[in-house]
Coordinates of C-alpha atoms in Angstrom, one line a residue:
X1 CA 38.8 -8.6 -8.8
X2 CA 34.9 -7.5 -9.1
X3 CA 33.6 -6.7 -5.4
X4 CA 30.5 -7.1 -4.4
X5 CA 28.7 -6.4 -0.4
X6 CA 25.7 -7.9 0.1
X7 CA 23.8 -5.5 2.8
X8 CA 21.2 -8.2 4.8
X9 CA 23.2 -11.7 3.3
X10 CA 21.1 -13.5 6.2
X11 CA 17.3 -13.2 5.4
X12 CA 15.5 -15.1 2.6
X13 CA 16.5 -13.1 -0.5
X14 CA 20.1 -12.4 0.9
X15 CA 21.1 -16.0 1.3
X16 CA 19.9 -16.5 -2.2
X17 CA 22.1 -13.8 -3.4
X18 CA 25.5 -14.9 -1.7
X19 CA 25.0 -18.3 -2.4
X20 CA 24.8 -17.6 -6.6
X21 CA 27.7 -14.5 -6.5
X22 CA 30.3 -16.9 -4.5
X23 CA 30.3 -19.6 -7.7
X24 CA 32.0 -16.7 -9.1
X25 CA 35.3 -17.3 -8.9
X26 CA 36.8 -13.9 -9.8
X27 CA 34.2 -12.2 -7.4
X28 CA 35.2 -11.1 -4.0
X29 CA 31.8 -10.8 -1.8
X30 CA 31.1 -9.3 1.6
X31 CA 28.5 -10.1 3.1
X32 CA 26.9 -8.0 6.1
X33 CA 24.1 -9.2 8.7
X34 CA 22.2 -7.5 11.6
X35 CA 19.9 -10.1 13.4
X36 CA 21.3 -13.3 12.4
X37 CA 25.4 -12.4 11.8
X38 CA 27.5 -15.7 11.4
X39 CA 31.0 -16.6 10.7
X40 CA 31.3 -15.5 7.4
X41 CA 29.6 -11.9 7.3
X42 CA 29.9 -8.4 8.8
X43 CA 28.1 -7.1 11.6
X44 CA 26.4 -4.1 9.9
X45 CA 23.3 -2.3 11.7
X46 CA 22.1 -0.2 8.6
X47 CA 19.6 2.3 10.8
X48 CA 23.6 3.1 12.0
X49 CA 24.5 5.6 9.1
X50 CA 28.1 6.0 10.4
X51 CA 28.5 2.5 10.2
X52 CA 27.7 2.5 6.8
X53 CA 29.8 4.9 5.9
X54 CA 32.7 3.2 7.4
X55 CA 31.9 0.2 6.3
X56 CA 31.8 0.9 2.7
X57 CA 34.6 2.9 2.8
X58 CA 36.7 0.3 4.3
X59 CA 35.4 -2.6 1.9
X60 CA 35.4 -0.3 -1.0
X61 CA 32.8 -2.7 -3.5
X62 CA 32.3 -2.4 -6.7
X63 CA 28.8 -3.0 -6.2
X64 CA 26.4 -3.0 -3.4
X65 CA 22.9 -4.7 -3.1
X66 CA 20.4 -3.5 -0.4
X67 CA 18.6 -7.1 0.9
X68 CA 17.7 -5.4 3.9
X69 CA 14.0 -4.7 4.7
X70 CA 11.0 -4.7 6.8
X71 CA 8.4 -6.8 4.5
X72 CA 6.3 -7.5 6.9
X73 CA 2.9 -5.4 6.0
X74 CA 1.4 -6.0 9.0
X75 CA 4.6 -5.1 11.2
X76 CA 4.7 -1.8 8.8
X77 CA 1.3 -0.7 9.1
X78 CA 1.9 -0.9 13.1
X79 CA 5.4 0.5 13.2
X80 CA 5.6 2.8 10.3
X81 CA 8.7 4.4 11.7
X82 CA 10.5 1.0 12.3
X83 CA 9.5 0.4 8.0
X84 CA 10.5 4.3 7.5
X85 CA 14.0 3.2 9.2
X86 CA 14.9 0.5 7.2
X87 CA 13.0 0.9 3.9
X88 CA 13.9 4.5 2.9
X89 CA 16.4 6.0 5.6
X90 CA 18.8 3.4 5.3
X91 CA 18.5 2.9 1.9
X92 CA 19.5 6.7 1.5
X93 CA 22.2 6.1 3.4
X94 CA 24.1 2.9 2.1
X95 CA 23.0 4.8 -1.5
X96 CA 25.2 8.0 -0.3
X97 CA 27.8 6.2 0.8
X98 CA 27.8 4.5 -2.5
X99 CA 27.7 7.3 -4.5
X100 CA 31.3 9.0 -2.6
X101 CA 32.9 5.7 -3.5
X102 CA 32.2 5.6 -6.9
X103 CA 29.7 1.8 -6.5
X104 CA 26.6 0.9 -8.5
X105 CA 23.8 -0.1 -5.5
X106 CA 20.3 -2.3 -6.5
X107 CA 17.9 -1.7 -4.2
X108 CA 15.0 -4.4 -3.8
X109 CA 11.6 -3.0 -4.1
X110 CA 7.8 -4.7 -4.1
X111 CA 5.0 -4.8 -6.3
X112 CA 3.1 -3.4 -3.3
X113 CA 3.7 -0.2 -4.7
X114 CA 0.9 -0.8 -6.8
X115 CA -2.9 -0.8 -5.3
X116 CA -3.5 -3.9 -7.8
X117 CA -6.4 -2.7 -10.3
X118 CA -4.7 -2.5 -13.3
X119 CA -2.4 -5.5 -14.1
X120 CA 0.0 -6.1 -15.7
X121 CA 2.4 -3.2 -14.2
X122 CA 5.2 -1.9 -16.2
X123 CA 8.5 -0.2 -14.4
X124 CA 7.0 3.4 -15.8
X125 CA 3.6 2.8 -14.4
X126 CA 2.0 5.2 -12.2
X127 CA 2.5 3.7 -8.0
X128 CA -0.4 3.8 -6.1
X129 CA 0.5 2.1 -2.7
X130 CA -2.1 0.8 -0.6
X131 CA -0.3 0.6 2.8
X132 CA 2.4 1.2 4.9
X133 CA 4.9 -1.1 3.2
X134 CA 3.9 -0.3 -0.3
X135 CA 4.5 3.3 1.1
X136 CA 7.6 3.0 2.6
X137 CA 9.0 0.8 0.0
X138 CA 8.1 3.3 -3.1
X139 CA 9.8 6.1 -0.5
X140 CA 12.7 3.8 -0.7
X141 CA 13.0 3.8 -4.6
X142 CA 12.8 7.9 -4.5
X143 CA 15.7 7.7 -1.9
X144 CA 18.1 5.6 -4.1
X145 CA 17.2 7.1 -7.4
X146 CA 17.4 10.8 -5.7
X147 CA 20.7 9.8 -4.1
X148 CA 22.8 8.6 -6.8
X149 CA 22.9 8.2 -10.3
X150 CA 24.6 5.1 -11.1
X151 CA 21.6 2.9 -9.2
X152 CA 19.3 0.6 -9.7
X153 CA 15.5 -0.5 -8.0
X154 CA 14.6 -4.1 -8.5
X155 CA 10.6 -4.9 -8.0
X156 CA 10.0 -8.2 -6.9
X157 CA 6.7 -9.5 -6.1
X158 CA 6.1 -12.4 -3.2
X159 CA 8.8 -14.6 -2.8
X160 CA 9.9 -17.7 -1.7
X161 CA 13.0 -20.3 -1.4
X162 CA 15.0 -22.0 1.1
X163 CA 14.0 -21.1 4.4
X164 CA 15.4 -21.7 8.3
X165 CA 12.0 -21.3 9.5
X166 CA 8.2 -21.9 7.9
X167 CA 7.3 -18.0 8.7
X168 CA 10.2 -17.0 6.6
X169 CA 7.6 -16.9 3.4
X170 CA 4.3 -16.3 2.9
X171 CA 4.3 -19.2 1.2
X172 CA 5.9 -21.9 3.3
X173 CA 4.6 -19.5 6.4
X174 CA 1.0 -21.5 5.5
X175 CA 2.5 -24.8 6.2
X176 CA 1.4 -25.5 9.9
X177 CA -2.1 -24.2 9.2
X178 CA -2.0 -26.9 6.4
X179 CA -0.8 -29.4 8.4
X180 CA -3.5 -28.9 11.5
X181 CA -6.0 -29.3 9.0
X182 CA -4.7 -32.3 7.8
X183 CA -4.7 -33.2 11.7
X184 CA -6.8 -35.8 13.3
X185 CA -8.4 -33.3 15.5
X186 CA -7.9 -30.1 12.8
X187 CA -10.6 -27.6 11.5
X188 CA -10.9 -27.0 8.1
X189 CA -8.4 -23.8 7.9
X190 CA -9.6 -21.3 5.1
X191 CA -6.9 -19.6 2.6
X192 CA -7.4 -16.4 0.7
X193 CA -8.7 -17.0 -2.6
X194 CA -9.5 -13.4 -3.6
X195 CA -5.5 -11.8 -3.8
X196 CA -3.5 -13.3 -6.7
X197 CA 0.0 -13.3 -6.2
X198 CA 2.9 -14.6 -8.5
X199 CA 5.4 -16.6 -6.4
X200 CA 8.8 -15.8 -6.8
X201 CA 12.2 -18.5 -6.6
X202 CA 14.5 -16.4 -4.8
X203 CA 17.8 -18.7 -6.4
X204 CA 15.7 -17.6 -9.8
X205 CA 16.3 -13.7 -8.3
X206 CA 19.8 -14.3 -7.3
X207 CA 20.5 -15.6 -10.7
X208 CA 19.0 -12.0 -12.1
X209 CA 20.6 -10.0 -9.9
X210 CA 23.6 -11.7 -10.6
X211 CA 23.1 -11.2 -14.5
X212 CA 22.7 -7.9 -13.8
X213 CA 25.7 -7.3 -11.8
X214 CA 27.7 -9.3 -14.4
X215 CA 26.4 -5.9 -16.6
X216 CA 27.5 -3.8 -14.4
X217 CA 31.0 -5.2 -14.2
X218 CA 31.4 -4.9 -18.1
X219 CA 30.8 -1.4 -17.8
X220 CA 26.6 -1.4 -19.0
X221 CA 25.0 -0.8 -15.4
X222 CA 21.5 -0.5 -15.8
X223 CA 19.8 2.1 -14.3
X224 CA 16.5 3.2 -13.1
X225 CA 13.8 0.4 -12.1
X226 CA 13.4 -2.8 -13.6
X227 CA 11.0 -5.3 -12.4
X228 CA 11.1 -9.0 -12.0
X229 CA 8.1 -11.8 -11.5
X230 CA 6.7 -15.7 -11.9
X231 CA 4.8 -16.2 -14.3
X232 CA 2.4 -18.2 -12.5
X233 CA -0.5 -16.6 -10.9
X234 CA -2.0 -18.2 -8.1
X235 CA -3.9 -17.3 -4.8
X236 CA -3.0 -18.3 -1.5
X237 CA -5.5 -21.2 -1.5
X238 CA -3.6 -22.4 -5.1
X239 CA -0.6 -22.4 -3.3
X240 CA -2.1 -24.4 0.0
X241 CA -3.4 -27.0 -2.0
X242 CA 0.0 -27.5 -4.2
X243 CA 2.1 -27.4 -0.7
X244 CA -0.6 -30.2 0.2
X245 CA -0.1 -32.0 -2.4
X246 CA 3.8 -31.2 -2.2
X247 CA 3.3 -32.3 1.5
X248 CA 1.3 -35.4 1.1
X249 CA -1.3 -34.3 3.4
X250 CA -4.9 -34.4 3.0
X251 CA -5.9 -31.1 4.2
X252 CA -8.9 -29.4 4.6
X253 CA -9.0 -26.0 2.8
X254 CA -11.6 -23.8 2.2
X255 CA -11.2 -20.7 0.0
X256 CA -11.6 -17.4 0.8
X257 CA -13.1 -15.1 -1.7
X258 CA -13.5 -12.0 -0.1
X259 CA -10.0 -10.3 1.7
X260 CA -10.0 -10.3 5.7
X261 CA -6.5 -9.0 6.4
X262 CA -6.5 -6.0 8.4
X263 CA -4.1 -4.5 6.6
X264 CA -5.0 -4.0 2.8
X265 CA -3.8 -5.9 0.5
X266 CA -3.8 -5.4 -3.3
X267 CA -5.9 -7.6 -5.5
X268 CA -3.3 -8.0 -8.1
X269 CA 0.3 -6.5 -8.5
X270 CA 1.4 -8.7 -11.6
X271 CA 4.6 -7.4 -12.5
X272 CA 6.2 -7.2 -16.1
X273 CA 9.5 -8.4 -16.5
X274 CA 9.7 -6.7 -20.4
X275 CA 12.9 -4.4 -19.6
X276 CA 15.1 -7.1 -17.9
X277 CA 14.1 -10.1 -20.8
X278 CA 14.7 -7.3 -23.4
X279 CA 18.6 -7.6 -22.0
X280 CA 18.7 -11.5 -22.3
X281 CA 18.2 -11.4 -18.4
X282 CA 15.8 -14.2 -16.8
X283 CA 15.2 -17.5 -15.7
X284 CA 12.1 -18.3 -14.0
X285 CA 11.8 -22.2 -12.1
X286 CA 8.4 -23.5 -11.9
X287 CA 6.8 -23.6 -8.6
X288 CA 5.9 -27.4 -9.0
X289 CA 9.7 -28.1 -9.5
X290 CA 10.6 -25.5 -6.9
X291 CA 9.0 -25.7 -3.9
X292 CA 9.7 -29.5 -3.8
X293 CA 12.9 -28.6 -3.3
X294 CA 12.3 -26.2 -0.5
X295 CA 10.5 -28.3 1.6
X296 CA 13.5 -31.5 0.8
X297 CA 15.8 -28.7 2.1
X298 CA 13.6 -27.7 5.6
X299 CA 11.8 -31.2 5.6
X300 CA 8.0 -31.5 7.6
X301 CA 8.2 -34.2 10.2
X302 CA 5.1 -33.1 11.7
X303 CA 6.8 -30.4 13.5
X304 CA 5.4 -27.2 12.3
X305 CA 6.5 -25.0 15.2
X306 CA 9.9 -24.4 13.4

């Protein structure tokens, strides 16, 4: 029996994750959660490195993968120790404990470890964060690869999938400004049209990291980084006006062409996926057949408040 923990089974990508490795029959998976624990997973705070170490100890996986994060770059840039908590030092941690037991780990990285001048990015290139994320993330990578030596860092750019709330994703999270300009009484709402991002499927990420695991339990772990993306570049105002038109709503969007976030952003992080498709490893859903199904799964009603 091939065992598998999934560290942070209840956010976005971690969902994802369980929902592809439990279709394997012969696989045993554990699945922890901190904010949002439910009937079938652990309670496992991973800023608590003595839990960690009990709890792999006790569970003894073959294989662990890290889900848990603070990916919020706002949230990071104002609470870089709360980002240095969960992106690097517990990463070290479950990594350690990983290594004493013998278990490959994947730990989920972000393309925001590039500043996004030099597209497309290979897994060898040169980071160059340009915030508090990107920073704590790329901090992240050096504490799993310096840890152990039977890891693995996964670089995924922005990413989206079933949700249980529109803020979940950057993507859907633009929903209820989409739908108040589609409002009677609605302003036109403007969407960036100066970052270019490459939207993600997370079941498309699951099936990857499941590839990857099946590697792993044939005895050819990969290690070092790999990175995985869309193909599909679009800006935030591309992907408003395909949720509009996913949405049926006549909204009123204006683009952006020049970047307002407080926080800086890169322009673009496109990420190559060459080492993983070199191994047969891949599958990519297109966001027009995607995100139909997203929104069928957390339907609009008009509520947007969810």
């Amino acid at each position: 029996m091939f065992k598998v923990a999934v560290i942070g089974a209840s956010g976005l990508l971690g969902r994802a994750v369980v929902d592809e490795l439990v279709r394997q029959q012969t696989w045993d998976v554990v699945a922890t959660a901190f904010s949002r624990p439910g009937p079938n997973t652990v309670a496992l705070d991973v800023r608590d490195t003595r839990a960690i170490g009990q709890f792999v100890e006790r569970e003894a996986p073959d294989a662990l993968v890290i889900a848990a994060a603070e990916r919020r770059p706002d949230v990071c840039e104002r609470h870089p120790e709360l980002a240095r908590a969960l992106n690097v030092d517990a990463v070290r941690a479950i990594a350690a404990a990983a290594h004493r037991s013998g278990a490959w780990t994947l730990s989920i990285s972000t393309d925001y470890v590039f500043d996004g001048t030099h597209p497309p990015y290979r897994h060898d290139s040169a980071p160059a964060p340009l915030n508090a994320y990107g920073r704590s993330k790329l901090e992240g990578e050096h504490a799993l690869t310096e840890t152990t030596d039977l890891g693995c860092v996964l670089r995924l750019p922005l990413l989206y999938g079933p949700i249980v709330s529109w803020a979940e994703s950057a993507v859907t999270s633009l929903v209820p400004a989409i739908a108040a300009a589609a409002s009677a009484q609605g302003e036109a709402a403007a969407m960036d049209a100066w970052a270019i991002r490459y939207p993600t499927f997370t079941p498309d990420v699951a099936y990857v990291i499941r590839q990857m695991l099946e590697r792993h339990a044939e005895g050819n772990a990969i290690r070092g980084i790999v990175q995985w993306s869309g193909d599909e570049p679009m800006t935030k105002y591309e992907i408003a006006l395909r949720l509009a038109h996913a949405l049926q709503l006549d909204a009123r969007l204006t683009p952006q062409h020049t970047p307002t976030d407080t926080t800086p952003r890169p322009h673009n992080c496109h990420l190559a996926s060459d080492r993983l498709e070199q191994l047969g490893i891949g599958r990519r859903t297109p966001f027009e057949t995607a995100i139909p199904q997203v929104l069928a799964a957390f339907p609009w009603r008009g509520d947007t408040a969810a």
